[in-house]
Short mmCIF file of C-alpha atoms and ligand atoms in Angstrom, two decimals:
data_model
loop_
_atom_site.label_atom_id
_atom_site.label_comp_id
_atom_site.label_asym_id
_atom_site.label_seq_id
_atom_site.Cartn_x
_atom_site.Cartn_y
_atom_site.Cartn_z
CA MET A 24 -28.98 -55.91 73.01
CA LEU A 25 -28.89 -53.37 70.21
CA LYS A 26 -30.93 -50.38 69.09
CA LEU A 27 -30.76 -48.16 66.03
CA GLU A 28 -32.71 -44.90 65.94
CA GLN A 29 -33.02 -42.94 62.71
CA VAL A 30 -29.76 -44.36 61.42
CA ALA A 31 -28.70 -42.98 58.04
CA ARG A 32 -25.63 -43.75 55.93
CA GLN A 33 -24.62 -41.66 52.97
CA TYR A 34 -21.89 -42.59 50.51
CA LYS A 35 -20.14 -40.18 48.21
CA SER A 36 -19.73 -41.72 44.80
CA GLY A 37 -17.81 -39.15 42.73
CA GLN A 38 -19.95 -36.00 42.92
CA VAL A 39 -23.09 -37.96 43.72
CA LEU A 40 -24.38 -38.66 47.22
CA VAL A 41 -25.98 -42.07 47.66
CA ASP A 42 -28.42 -42.55 50.54
CA ALA A 43 -27.70 -46.20 51.35
CA LEU A 44 -29.76 -46.03 54.59
CA LYS A 45 -32.43 -43.44 55.43
CA GLY A 46 -33.68 -43.30 58.99
CA ILE A 47 -33.58 -46.93 60.12
CA ASP A 48 -35.27 -47.75 63.45
CA LEU A 49 -34.48 -51.26 64.67
CA SER A 50 -34.27 -53.01 68.04
CA VAL A 51 -32.89 -56.49 68.58
CA GLU A 52 -33.32 -58.16 71.98
CA GLN A 53 -30.89 -60.66 73.39
CA GLY A 54 -31.82 -64.16 72.17
CA ASP A 55 -33.51 -62.93 68.99
CA PHE A 56 -32.87 -64.36 65.53
CA VAL A 57 -33.46 -61.73 62.85
CA SER A 58 -33.35 -62.08 59.07
CA ILE A 59 -32.78 -58.97 56.95
CA MET A 60 -34.15 -59.22 53.42
CA GLY A 61 -34.46 -56.87 50.47
CA PRO A 62 -33.48 -56.48 46.83
CA SER A 63 -29.90 -55.79 45.74
CA GLY A 64 -28.93 -52.23 46.63
CA SER A 65 -31.58 -51.87 49.37
CA GLY A 66 -28.94 -51.33 52.06
CA LYS A 67 -28.59 -54.79 53.65
CA SER A 68 -24.78 -54.90 53.63
CA THR A 69 -24.53 -51.32 54.83
CA LEU A 70 -26.88 -52.08 57.73
CA LEU A 71 -24.99 -55.25 58.69
CA ASN A 72 -21.68 -53.35 58.54
CA ILE A 73 -23.04 -50.72 60.93
CA ILE A 74 -24.50 -53.31 63.31
CA GLY A 75 -21.11 -55.10 63.20
CA CYS A 76 -19.18 -51.91 64.06
CA LEU A 77 -17.32 -52.10 60.74
CA ASP A 78 -18.84 -48.79 59.71
CA ARG A 79 -20.49 -45.83 61.47
CA PRO A 80 -23.80 -44.15 60.76
CA SER A 81 -23.65 -40.73 59.04
CA ALA A 82 -26.54 -39.72 61.33
CA GLY A 83 -28.68 -41.27 64.04
CA LEU A 84 -28.01 -43.31 67.14
CA TYR A 85 -26.58 -46.82 67.49
CA GLU A 86 -26.52 -48.41 70.91
CA LEU A 87 -24.93 -51.85 71.34
CA SER A 88 -24.87 -53.47 74.77
CA SER A 89 -25.60 -50.07 76.40
CA GLN A 90 -22.77 -48.30 74.56
CA ARG A 91 -23.28 -45.47 72.08
CA VAL A 92 -21.25 -46.90 69.21
CA GLU A 93 -21.24 -43.86 66.95
CA LYS A 94 -19.22 -41.96 69.58
CA LEU A 95 -16.49 -44.55 70.08
CA SER A 96 -12.96 -44.48 68.66
CA ASP A 97 -11.84 -46.92 65.98
CA SER A 98 -9.82 -48.93 68.49
CA ARG A 99 -12.82 -49.23 70.84
CA LEU A 100 -14.92 -50.37 67.89
CA ALA A 101 -12.31 -53.05 67.16
CA ASP A 102 -12.46 -54.13 70.82
CA ILE A 103 -16.25 -54.43 70.67
CA ARG A 104 -16.02 -56.52 67.49
CA ASN A 105 -13.49 -58.84 69.11
CA ASP A 106 -15.25 -59.21 72.45
CA PHE A 107 -18.81 -59.24 71.36
CA ILE A 108 -19.43 -60.22 67.75
CA GLY A 109 -18.81 -63.28 65.56
CA PHE A 110 -18.92 -62.87 61.77
CA VAL A 111 -19.98 -65.44 59.17
CA PHE A 112 -19.66 -64.72 55.43
CA GLN A 113 -21.08 -66.14 52.21
CA SER A 114 -17.66 -67.30 51.00
CA PHE A 115 -16.45 -68.74 54.35
CA HIS A 116 -13.12 -66.78 54.39
CA LEU A 117 -11.08 -69.72 55.69
CA LEU A 118 -7.30 -69.84 55.32
CA PRO A 119 -6.55 -72.62 52.78
CA ASP A 120 -3.26 -73.80 54.28
CA LEU A 121 -4.66 -74.36 57.77
CA ASP A 122 -6.78 -77.30 58.85
CA ALA A 123 -10.23 -76.80 60.42
CA GLN A 124 -8.90 -76.83 63.96
CA ALA A 125 -6.21 -74.19 63.20
CA ASN A 126 -8.71 -71.97 61.35
CA VAL A 127 -10.99 -72.01 64.37
CA GLU A 128 -8.12 -71.29 66.77
CA LEU A 129 -6.94 -68.27 64.80
CA PRO A 130 -9.04 -65.59 66.58
CA LEU A 131 -7.69 -66.88 69.91
CA ILE A 132 -4.07 -66.61 68.73
CA TYR A 133 -4.67 -62.90 68.02
CA ARG A 134 -5.93 -62.60 71.59
CA GLY A 135 -2.83 -64.21 73.05
CA ILE A 136 -4.62 -67.24 74.50
CA GLY A 137 -2.31 -70.21 75.21
CA ALA A 138 -2.17 -73.35 73.07
CA LYS A 139 -3.89 -75.70 75.50
CA GLU A 140 -6.86 -73.38 76.07
CA ARG A 141 -7.09 -72.61 72.33
CA HIS A 142 -7.23 -76.30 71.60
CA ARG A 143 -9.94 -76.94 74.15
CA ARG A 144 -12.14 -74.08 72.99
CA ALA A 145 -11.71 -74.81 69.28
CA ALA A 146 -12.60 -78.46 69.83
CA ALA A 147 -15.73 -77.41 71.75
CA SER A 148 -16.77 -75.00 68.96
CA LEU A 149 -16.23 -77.63 66.27
CA GLU A 150 -18.26 -80.08 68.35
CA ALA A 151 -21.08 -77.52 68.63
CA VAL A 152 -21.39 -77.39 64.82
CA GLY A 153 -21.14 -81.18 64.44
CA LEU A 154 -17.64 -81.24 62.99
CA GLY A 155 -15.89 -83.14 65.74
CA GLU A 156 -14.36 -85.66 63.34
CA ARG A 157 -12.97 -83.72 60.41
CA VAL A 158 -10.89 -81.27 62.40
CA HIS A 159 -7.62 -82.07 60.63
CA HIS A 160 -8.95 -81.56 57.12
CA ARG A 161 -8.06 -78.43 55.17
CA PRO A 162 -10.83 -76.37 53.58
CA SER A 163 -10.20 -77.90 50.12
CA GLN A 164 -10.85 -81.35 51.59
CA LEU A 165 -14.21 -80.29 53.02
CA SER A 166 -17.58 -79.76 51.34
CA GLY A 167 -19.09 -76.27 51.18
CA GLY A 168 -21.42 -77.03 54.07
CA GLU A 169 -18.54 -78.34 56.15
CA GLN A 170 -16.46 -75.25 55.36
CA GLN A 171 -19.31 -73.03 56.50
CA ARG A 172 -19.57 -75.05 59.71
CA VAL A 173 -15.85 -74.44 60.31
CA ALA A 174 -16.48 -70.73 59.74
CA ILE A 175 -19.37 -70.80 62.24
CA ALA A 176 -17.14 -72.61 64.75
CA ARG A 177 -14.53 -69.87 64.23
CA SER A 178 -17.19 -67.21 64.84
CA LEU A 179 -18.16 -68.96 68.11
CA VAL A 180 -14.72 -69.55 69.55
CA GLY A 181 -14.40 -66.07 71.07
CA GLU A 182 -17.71 -66.64 72.92
CA PRO A 183 -19.58 -63.75 71.25
CA LYS A 184 -23.02 -62.51 72.28
CA LEU A 185 -24.01 -61.70 68.70
CA ILE A 186 -23.50 -63.56 65.42
CA LEU A 187 -23.75 -61.54 62.20
CA ALA A 188 -24.05 -63.53 58.98
CA ASP A 189 -23.99 -62.07 55.45
CA GLU A 190 -25.70 -64.50 53.04
CA PRO A 191 -24.47 -67.51 55.05
CA THR A 192 -26.16 -70.00 52.69
CA GLY A 193 -25.55 -68.08 49.46
CA ALA A 194 -22.82 -70.45 48.25
CA LEU A 195 -24.62 -73.64 49.30
CA ASP A 196 -27.30 -75.89 47.80
CA SER A 197 -30.69 -75.68 49.48
CA LYS A 198 -30.43 -78.84 51.58
CA THR A 199 -27.00 -77.82 52.90
CA GLY A 200 -28.32 -74.32 53.50
CA ASP A 201 -31.15 -75.77 55.61
CA ASN A 202 -28.58 -77.71 57.65
CA ILE A 203 -26.66 -74.50 58.33
CA MET A 204 -29.92 -72.83 59.43
CA ALA A 205 -30.61 -75.78 61.75
CA ILE A 206 -27.24 -75.08 63.42
CA PHE A 207 -28.16 -71.39 63.81
CA GLN A 208 -31.54 -72.34 65.31
CA LYS A 209 -29.87 -74.69 67.77
CA LEU A 210 -27.33 -72.05 68.85
CA ASN A 211 -30.16 -69.54 69.18
CA LYS A 212 -32.50 -71.80 71.16
CA GLU A 213 -30.05 -73.74 73.30
CA GLN A 214 -27.38 -71.13 73.98
CA GLY A 215 -29.52 -68.01 73.65
CA LEU A 216 -27.13 -66.63 71.04
CA THR A 217 -28.45 -63.55 69.23
CA ILE A 218 -28.25 -63.90 65.44
CA VAL A 219 -28.74 -61.32 62.69
CA GLN A 220 -28.44 -62.60 59.13
CA VAL A 221 -28.81 -61.08 55.69
CA THR A 222 -30.36 -63.32 53.06
CA HIS A 223 -32.25 -62.94 49.81
CA GLU A 224 -33.85 -66.39 50.16
CA GLU A 225 -37.34 -66.41 51.65
CA ASN A 226 -37.11 -70.00 52.94
CA ILE A 227 -33.81 -69.21 54.67
CA ALA A 228 -35.20 -66.01 56.24
CA CYS A 229 -38.05 -68.07 57.75
CA PHE A 230 -35.63 -69.90 60.04
CA GLY A 231 -35.38 -66.66 61.98
CA ARG A 232 -37.91 -65.34 64.50
CA ARG A 233 -38.34 -62.01 62.71
CA ILE A 234 -37.92 -60.73 59.15
CA ILE A 235 -36.98 -57.11 58.45
CA ARG A 236 -37.60 -56.11 54.83
CA LEU A 237 -35.54 -53.24 53.44
CA LEU A 238 -36.42 -51.23 50.34
CA ASP A 239 -34.36 -48.27 49.09
CA GLY A 240 -32.59 -47.83 52.43
CA GLU A 241 -35.74 -47.91 54.55
CA VAL A 242 -37.56 -50.56 56.57
CA GLU A 243 -40.46 -51.42 54.32
CA ARG A 244 -42.00 -54.02 56.59
CA GLU A 245 -41.28 -56.10 59.68
CA GLU A 246 -42.76 -59.55 60.27
CA THR A 247 -42.79 -62.09 63.05
CA VAL A 248 -42.27 -65.63 61.79
CA LYS A 249 -45.27 -67.50 63.23
CA GLU A 250 -44.33 -71.12 62.93
CA ASN A 251 -40.59 -71.45 63.44
CA LYS A 252 -39.41 -73.81 60.74
CA ALA A 253 -38.98 -77.32 62.10
CA GLU A 254 -35.43 -78.41 62.73
CA VAL A 255 -33.95 -80.41 59.86
P1 ADP B 18 -27.41 -54.49 49.48
O1 ADP B 18 -26.49 -55.16 50.45
O2 ADP B 18 -28.86 -54.56 49.89
O3 ADP B 18 -27.19 -54.96 48.08
P2 ADP B 18 -25.75 -52.16 49.94
O4 ADP B 18 -25.82 -51.85 51.37
O5 ADP B 18 -24.55 -52.88 49.42
O6 ADP B 18 -27.09 -52.92 49.50
O7 ADP B 18 -25.88 -50.82 49.10
C1 ADP B 18 -26.91 -49.85 49.31
C2 ADP B 18 -26.67 -48.69 48.37
O8 ADP B 18 -25.48 -48.00 48.73
C3 ADP B 18 -26.49 -49.11 46.91
O9 ADP B 18 -27.05 -48.08 46.10
C4 ADP B 18 -24.98 -49.17 46.76
O10 ADP B 18 -24.59 -48.98 45.42
C5 ADP B 18 -24.54 -48.03 47.66
N1 ADP B 18 -23.22 -48.27 48.27
C6 ADP B 18 -22.88 -49.26 49.12
N2 ADP B 18 -21.60 -49.16 49.50
C7 ADP B 18 -21.10 -48.08 48.88
C8 ADP B 18 -19.83 -47.43 48.87
N3 ADP B 18 -18.81 -47.90 49.59
N4 ADP B 18 -19.69 -46.32 48.09
C9 ADP B 18 -20.72 -45.86 47.37
N5 ADP B 18 -21.95 -46.41 47.34
C10 ADP B 18 -22.14 -47.50 48.09
P1 ADP B 19 -23.34 -58.31 48.33
O1 ADP B 19 -24.36 -58.43 47.24
O2 ADP B 19 -22.51 -59.53 48.51
O3 ADP B 19 -23.92 -57.74 49.60
P2 ADP B 19 -22.59 -55.77 47.35
O4 ADP B 19 -22.59 -55.72 45.87
O5 ADP B 19 -23.79 -55.25 48.04
O6 ADP B 19 -22.29 -57.25 47.81
O7 ADP B 19 -21.37 -54.97 47.91
C1 ADP B 19 -20.07 -55.52 48.06
C2 ADP B 19 -19.22 -54.45 48.72
O8 ADP B 19 -19.05 -53.34 47.85
C3 ADP B 19 -19.87 -53.91 49.99
O9 ADP B 19 -18.89 -53.79 50.99
C4 ADP B 19 -20.40 -52.54 49.61
O10 ADP B 19 -20.26 -51.61 50.68
C5 ADP B 19 -19.52 -52.14 48.44
N1 ADP B 19 -20.29 -51.41 47.41
C6 ADP B 19 -21.53 -51.69 47.00
N2 ADP B 19 -21.95 -50.81 46.08
C7 ADP B 19 -20.94 -49.94 45.91
C8 ADP B 19 -20.74 -48.78 45.08
N3 ADP B 19 -21.67 -48.32 44.28
N4 ADP B 19 -19.55 -48.15 45.16
C9 ADP B 19 -18.60 -48.59 45.96
N5 ADP B 19 -18.72 -49.66 46.77
C10 ADP B 19 -19.88 -50.33 46.74
#
């Protein structure tokens, strides 16, 4: 599904060059569930931004779904993000004045999909995350875990092949975080959805099939999770 070869990313901070990533090699197959770990400043966000086509490598090769991403124009990158990738964030990023259903429909409005079809697909996405009943609540009327489930439903509604999640449980208590991971595992196992998440929590990383550990912009270690954590 995606392959990075010797990917580097340099930032200019005043006169100083910062090597956020130094020669990352990483392959992710379709149907994988990968957790990226590492201390603050190790390059996790930079790597996720590159994988998500929000940023380009300064050097190296990035191939996503057989396309060489680093050569594409900004508008093609935007197309790939829309067609291919769903994003989930630590702080949910829901619009406060819209109810759950309308938040989930939003990406489909931008794509010009008609009301009836939007409604059908949003309802199916909300059902897939177990939120079939609270669809007319606004974010402020939902718990943190419920808000994150709405955000996951929104990430699913465009039928992406890849879900990218940046600290998806970072704002949640540990039991709620485990429930969110159970949803990811279900989507991964039952729908074959590819998931790449960044987390600093060891017990959250273990819900994945593989753990990539970054240190100072390099892959320090890669592990296969032996016993996939039982579903909660
Ligand atoms: P992490 O997500 O693991 O905390 P980041 O990818 O955010 O790490 O950052 C990696 C390194 O790159 C850090 O030293 C950070 O300060 C630096 N960095 C990240 N983004 C920028 C930027 N836009 N400009 C300058 N330096 C940056
Ligand atoms: P998080 O811990 O949530 O990953 P970060 O602190 O790593 O957040 O970074 C938040 C945002 O700020 C990221 O988009 C990153 O690229 C940017 N950033 C991080 N470090 C720097 C820096 N030294 N200079 C400018 N931007 C930075």
